[in-house]
Tab-separated table of C-alpha atoms in Angstrom:
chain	number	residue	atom	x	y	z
A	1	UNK	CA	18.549	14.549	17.024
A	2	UNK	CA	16.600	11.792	18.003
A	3	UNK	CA	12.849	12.904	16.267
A	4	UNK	CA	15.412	13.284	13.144
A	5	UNK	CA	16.690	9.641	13.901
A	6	UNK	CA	13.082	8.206	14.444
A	7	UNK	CA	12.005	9.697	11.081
A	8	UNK	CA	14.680	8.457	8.848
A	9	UNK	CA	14.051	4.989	10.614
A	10	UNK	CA	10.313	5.426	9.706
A	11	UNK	CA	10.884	6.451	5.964
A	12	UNK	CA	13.683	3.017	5.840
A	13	UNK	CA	10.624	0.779	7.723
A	14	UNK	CA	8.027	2.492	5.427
A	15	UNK	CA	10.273	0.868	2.119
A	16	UNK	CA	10.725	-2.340	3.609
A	17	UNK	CA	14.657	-3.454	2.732
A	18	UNK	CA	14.465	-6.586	2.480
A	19	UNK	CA	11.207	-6.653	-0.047
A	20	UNK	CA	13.074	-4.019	-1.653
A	21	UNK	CA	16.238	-6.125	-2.057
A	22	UNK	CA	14.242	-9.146	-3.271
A	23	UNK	CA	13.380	-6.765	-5.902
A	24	UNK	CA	16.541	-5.813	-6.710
A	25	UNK	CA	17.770	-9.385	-7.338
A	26	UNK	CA	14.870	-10.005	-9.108
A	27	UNK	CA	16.127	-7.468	-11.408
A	28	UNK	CA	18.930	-8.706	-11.569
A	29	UNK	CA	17.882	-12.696	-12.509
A	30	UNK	CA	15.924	-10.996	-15.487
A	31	UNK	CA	19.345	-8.923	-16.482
A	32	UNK	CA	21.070	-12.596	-16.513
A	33	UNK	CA	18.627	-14.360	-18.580
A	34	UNK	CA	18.292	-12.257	-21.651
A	35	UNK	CA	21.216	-10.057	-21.365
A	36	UNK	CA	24.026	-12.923	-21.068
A	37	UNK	CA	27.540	-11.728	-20.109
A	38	UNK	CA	26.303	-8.215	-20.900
A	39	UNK	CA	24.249	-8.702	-17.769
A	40	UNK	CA	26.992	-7.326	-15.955
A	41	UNK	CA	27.117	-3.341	-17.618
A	42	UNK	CA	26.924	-2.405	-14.135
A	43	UNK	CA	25.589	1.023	-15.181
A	44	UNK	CA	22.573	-0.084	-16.412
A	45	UNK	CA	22.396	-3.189	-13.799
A	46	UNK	CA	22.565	-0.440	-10.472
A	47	UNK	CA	20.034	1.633	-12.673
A	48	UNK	CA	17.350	-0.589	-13.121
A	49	UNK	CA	17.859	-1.850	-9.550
A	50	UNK	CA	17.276	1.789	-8.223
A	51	UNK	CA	14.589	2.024	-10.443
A	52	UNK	CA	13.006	-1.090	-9.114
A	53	UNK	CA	13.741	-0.854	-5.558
A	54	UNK	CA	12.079	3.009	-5.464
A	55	UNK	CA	9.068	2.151	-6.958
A	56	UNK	CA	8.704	-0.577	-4.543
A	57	UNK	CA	9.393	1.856	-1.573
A	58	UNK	CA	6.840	3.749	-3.020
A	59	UNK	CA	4.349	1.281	-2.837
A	60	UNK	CA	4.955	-0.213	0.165
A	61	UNK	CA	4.861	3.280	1.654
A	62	UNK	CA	1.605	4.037	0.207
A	63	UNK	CA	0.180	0.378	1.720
A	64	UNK	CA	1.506	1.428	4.966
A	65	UNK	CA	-0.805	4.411	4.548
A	66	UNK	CA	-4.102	2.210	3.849
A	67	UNK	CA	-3.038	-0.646	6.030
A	68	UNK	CA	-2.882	1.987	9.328
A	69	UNK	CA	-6.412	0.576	10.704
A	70	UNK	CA	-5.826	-3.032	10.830
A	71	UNK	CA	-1.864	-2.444	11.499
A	72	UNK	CA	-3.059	-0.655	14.937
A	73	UNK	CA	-3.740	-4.701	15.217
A	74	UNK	CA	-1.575	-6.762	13.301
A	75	UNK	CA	0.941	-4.518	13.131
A	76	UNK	CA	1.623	-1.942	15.817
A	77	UNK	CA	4.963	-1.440	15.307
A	78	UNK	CA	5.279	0.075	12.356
A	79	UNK	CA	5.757	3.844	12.015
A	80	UNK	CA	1.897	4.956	11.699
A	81	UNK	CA	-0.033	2.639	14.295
A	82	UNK	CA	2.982	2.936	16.860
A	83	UNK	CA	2.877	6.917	16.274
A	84	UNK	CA	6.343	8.043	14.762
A	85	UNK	CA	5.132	9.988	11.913
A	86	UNK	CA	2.165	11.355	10.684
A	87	UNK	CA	-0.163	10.352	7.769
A	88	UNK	CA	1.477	13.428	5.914
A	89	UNK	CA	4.849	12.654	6.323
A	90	UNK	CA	4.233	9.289	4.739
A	91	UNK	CA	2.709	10.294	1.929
A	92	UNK	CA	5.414	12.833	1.336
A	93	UNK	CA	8.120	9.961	1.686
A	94	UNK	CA	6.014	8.032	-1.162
A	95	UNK	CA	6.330	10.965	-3.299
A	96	UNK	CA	10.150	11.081	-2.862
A	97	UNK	CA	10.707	7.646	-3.582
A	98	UNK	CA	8.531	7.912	-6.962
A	99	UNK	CA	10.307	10.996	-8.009
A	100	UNK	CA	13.455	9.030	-7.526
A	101	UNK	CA	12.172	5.496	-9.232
A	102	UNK	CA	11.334	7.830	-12.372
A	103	UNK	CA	14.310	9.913	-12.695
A	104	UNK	CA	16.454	6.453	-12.605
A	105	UNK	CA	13.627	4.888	-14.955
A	106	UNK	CA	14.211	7.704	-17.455
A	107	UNK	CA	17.899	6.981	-17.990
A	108	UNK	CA	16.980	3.260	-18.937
A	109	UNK	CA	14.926	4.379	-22.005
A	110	UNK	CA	10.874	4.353	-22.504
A	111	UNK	CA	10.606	0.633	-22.047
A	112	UNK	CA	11.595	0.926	-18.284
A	113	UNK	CA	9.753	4.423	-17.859
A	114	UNK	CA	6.503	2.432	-19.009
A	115	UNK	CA	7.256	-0.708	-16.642
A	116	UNK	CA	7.780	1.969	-13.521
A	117	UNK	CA	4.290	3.497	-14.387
A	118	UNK	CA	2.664	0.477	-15.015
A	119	UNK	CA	3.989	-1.073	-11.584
A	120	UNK	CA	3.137	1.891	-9.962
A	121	UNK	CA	-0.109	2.560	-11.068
A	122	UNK	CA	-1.065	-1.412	-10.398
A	123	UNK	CA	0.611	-1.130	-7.018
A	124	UNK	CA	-1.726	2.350	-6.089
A	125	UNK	CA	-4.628	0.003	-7.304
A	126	UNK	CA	-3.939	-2.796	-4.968
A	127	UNK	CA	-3.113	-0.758	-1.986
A	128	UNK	CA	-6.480	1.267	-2.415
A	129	UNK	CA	-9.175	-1.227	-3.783
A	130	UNK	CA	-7.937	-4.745	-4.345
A	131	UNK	CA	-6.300	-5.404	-1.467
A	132	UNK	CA	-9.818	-5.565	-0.336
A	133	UNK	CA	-10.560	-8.607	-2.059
A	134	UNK	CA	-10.569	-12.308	-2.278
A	135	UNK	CA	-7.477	-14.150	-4.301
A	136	UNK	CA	-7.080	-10.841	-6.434
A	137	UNK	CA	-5.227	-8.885	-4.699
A	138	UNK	CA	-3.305	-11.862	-3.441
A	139	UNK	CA	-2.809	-12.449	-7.346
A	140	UNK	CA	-1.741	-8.957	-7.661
A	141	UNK	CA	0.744	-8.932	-5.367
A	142	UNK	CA	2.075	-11.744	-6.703
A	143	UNK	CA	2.361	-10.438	-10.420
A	144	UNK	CA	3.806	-7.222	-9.176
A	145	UNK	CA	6.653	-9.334	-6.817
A	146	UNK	CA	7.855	-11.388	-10.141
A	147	UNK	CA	7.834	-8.224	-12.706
A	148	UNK	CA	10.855	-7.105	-11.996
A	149	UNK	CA	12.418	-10.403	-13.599
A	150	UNK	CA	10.658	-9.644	-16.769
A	151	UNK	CA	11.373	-5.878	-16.836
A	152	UNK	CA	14.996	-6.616	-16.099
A	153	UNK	CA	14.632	-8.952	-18.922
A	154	UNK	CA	12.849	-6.692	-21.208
A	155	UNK	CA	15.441	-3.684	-20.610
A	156	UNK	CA	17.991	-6.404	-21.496
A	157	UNK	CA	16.687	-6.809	-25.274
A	158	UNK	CA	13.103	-8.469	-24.831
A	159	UNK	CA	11.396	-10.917	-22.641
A	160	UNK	CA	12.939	-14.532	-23.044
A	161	UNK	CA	11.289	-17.942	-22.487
A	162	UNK	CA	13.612	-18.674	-19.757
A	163	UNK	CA	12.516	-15.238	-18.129
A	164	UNK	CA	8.888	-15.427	-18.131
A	165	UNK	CA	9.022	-19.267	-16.644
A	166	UNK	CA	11.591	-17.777	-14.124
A	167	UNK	CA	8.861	-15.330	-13.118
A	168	UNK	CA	5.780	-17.872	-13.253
A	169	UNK	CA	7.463	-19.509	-10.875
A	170	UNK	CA	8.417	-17.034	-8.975
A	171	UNK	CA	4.855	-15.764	-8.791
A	172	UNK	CA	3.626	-19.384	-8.473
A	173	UNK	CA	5.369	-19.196	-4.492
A	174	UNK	CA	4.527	-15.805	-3.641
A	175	UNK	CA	0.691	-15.960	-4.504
A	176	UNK	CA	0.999	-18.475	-1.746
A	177	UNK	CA	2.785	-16.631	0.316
A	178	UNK	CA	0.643	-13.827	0.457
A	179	UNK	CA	-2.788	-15.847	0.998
A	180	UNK	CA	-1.117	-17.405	3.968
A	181	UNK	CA	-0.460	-13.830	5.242
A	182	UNK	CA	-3.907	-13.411	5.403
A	183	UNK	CA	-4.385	-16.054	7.995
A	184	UNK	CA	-1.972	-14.165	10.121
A	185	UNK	CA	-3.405	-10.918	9.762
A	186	UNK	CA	-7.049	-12.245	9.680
A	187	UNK	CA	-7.845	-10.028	12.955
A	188	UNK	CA	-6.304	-7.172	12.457
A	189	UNK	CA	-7.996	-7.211	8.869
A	190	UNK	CA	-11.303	-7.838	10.231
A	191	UNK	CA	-10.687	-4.619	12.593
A	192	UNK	CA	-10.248	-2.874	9.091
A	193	UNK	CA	-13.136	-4.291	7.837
A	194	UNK	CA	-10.519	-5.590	4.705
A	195	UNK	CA	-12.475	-8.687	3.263
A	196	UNK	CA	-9.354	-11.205	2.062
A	197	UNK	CA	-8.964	-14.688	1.842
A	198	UNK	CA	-8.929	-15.179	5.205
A	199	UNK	CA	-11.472	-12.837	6.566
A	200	UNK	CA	-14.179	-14.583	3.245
A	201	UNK	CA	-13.213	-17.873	3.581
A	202	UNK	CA	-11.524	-18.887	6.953
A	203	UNK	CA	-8.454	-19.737	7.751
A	204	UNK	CA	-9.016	-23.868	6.929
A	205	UNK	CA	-10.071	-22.816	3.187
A	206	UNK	CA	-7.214	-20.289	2.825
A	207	UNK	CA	-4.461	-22.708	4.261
A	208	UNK	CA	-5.912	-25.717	1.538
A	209	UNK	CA	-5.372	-22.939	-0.619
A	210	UNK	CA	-1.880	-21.908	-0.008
A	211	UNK	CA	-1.182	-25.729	-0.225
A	212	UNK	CA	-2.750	-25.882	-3.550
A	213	UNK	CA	0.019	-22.746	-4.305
A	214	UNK	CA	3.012	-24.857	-2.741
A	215	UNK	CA	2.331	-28.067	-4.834
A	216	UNK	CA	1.928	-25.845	-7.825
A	217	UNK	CA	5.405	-24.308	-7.013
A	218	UNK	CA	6.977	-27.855	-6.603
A	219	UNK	CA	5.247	-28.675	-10.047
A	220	UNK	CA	6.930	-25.791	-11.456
A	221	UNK	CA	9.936	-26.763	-10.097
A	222	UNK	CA	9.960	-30.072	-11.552
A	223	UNK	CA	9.301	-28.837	-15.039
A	224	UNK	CA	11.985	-26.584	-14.761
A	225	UNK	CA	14.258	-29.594	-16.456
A	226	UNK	CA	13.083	-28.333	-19.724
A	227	UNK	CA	15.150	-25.303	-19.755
A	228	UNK	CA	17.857	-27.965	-19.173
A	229	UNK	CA	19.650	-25.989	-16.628
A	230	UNK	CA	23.286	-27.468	-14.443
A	231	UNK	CA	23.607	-29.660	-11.556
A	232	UNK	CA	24.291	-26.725	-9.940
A	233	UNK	CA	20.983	-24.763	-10.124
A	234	UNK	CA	19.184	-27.810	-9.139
A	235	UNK	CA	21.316	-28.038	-5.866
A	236	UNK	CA	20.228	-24.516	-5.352
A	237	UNK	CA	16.770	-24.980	-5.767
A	238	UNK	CA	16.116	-28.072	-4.322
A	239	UNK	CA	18.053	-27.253	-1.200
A	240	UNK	CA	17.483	-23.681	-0.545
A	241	UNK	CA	13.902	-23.430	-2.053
A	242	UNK	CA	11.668	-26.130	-2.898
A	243	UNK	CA	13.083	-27.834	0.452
A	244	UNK	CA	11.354	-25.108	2.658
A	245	UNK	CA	8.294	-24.821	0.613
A	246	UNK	CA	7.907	-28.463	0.741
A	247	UNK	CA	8.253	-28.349	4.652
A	248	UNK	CA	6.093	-25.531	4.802
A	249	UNK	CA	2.983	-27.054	2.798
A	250	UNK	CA	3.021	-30.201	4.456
A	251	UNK	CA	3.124	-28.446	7.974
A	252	UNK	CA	0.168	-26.248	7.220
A	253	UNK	CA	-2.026	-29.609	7.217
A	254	UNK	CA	-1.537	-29.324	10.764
A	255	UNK	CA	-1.160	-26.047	11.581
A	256	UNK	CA	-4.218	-24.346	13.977
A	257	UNK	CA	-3.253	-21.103	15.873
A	258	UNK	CA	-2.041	-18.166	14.503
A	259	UNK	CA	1.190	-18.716	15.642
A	260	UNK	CA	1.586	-22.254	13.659
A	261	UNK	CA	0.556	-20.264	10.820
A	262	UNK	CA	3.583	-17.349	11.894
A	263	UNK	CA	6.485	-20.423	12.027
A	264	UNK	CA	4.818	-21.452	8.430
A	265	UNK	CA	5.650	-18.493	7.407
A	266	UNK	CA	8.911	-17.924	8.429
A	267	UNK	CA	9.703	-21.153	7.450
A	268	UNK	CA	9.163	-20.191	3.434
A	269	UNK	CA	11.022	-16.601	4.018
A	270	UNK	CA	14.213	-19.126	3.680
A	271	UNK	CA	13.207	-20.031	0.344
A	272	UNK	CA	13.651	-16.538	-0.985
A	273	UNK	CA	17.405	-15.768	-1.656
A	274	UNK	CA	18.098	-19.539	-2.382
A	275	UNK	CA	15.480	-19.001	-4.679
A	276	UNK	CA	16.623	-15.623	-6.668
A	277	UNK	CA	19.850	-17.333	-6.671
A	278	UNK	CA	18.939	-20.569	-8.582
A	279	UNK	CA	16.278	-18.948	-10.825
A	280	UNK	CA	19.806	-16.629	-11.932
A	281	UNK	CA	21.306	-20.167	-12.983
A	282	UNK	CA	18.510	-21.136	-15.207
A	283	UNK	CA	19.702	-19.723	-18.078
């Protein structure tokens, strides 16, 4: 009973809920934007969310996987470094989740059976050859976290205006987010011999660069006013968003250890929901 317990809590770490949710609700913003009330055909909403939220099991799995090196560092917790499973039993758990991300994506139509391939071919890609590399894997990651608002949009009837800015912006804060994860992770990646922003450039050029990321974000923010969106959504995003990535950009001119750079971090995790949430109230 309790090896069976241990593995079903490895193949739940190995997907990652909360990424996973954040996918989901991404989803679900694109749903809202082009799909108006309609968004809410709650067939075709839980659908595309199991569709998304598989595939990014899958990928996360499959990172988990490549990432077993330098996690024995950074990491050690998780399922592989810390022992609970085997190499095998991972990659088996990938498989299940893709089975299950394409069976959903089938019942959607082509257009969501090509976005499932796409994001899982892209995500394979990154986890096996350009996550070791400077700014384009970060860039990757970053595309691949704000898709899911344009494929919910593009199931909906096409790919809005509203939509792809939604996602831009989206993408805008998490390219940041994830070069200032390699300035957490810098020794455990130079244990894997990974070569990322942090490992290339140091941790002072990678933090100017995440702040270069965060200013971008609040620039985004700002232009948002075109799409001429409620008092409401600008509450939202202001409080529950731009506020923390504002704090967090101006602390990282001052941040040195590892574990500035880990309260940094956690500091822009509050941004996300806040953030799905408001970016649903554009249109």
């Amino acid at each position: 009973m309790r090896d069976t317990l241990r593995v079903a809590r490895a193949m739940v770490a190995f997907a990652r809920p909360v990424p996973c949710l954040a996918a989901s609700g991404a989803t679900v913003v694109g749903l809202r934007l082009s799909a108006g009330p309609e968004w809410l055909d709650m067939a075709r909403l839980t659908t595309a969310c199991v569709t998304v939220t598989a595939i990014t099991a899958a990928v996360n799995t499959i990172n988990d996987v490549c990432d077993a090196r330098s996690d024995a560092i950074s990491n050690p917790t998780r399922p592989l470094p810390n022992g609970d499973v085997t190499r095998a039993y991972a990659l088996s758990t990938s498989l299940i989740y893709v089975l299950l991300g394409m069976v959903a994506a089938t019942r959607l139509g082509s257009v969501a059976l090509t976005w499932a391939t796409t994001l899982l071919v892209c995500g394979i890609l990154y986890c096996v050859r350009l996550k070791n590399t400077v700014l384009a894997g970060n860039f990757t990651v970053a595309c691949l976290a704000a898709s899911p608002i344009l494929f919910g949009s593009a199931i909906a009837g096409g790919v809005s205006a509203r939509s792809f800015f939604a996602a831009l912006l989206l993408a805008a804060f998490m390219y940041g987010y994830e070069i200032l994860k390699t300035v957490r992770d810098q020794e455990g990646d130079n244990y894997g011999g990974l070569s990322t922003v942090a490992t290339v450039l140091g941790n002072t050029r990678s933090r100017s660069l995440f702040r270069g990321s965060g200013w971008l974000f609040m620039l985004l923010t700002a232009l948002s006013i075109v799409y001429r969106p409620g008092f409401l959504y600008w509450v939202v995003l202001i409080a529950g968003s731009a506020t923390p990535v504002f704090i967090a950009t101006v602390k990282s001119y001052f941040d040195v250890t590892n574990n500035d750079t880990r309260t940094t971090i956690r500091i822009l995790t509050f941004a996300w929901w806040p953030g799905l949430i408001a970016l649903g109230m554009l249109g």
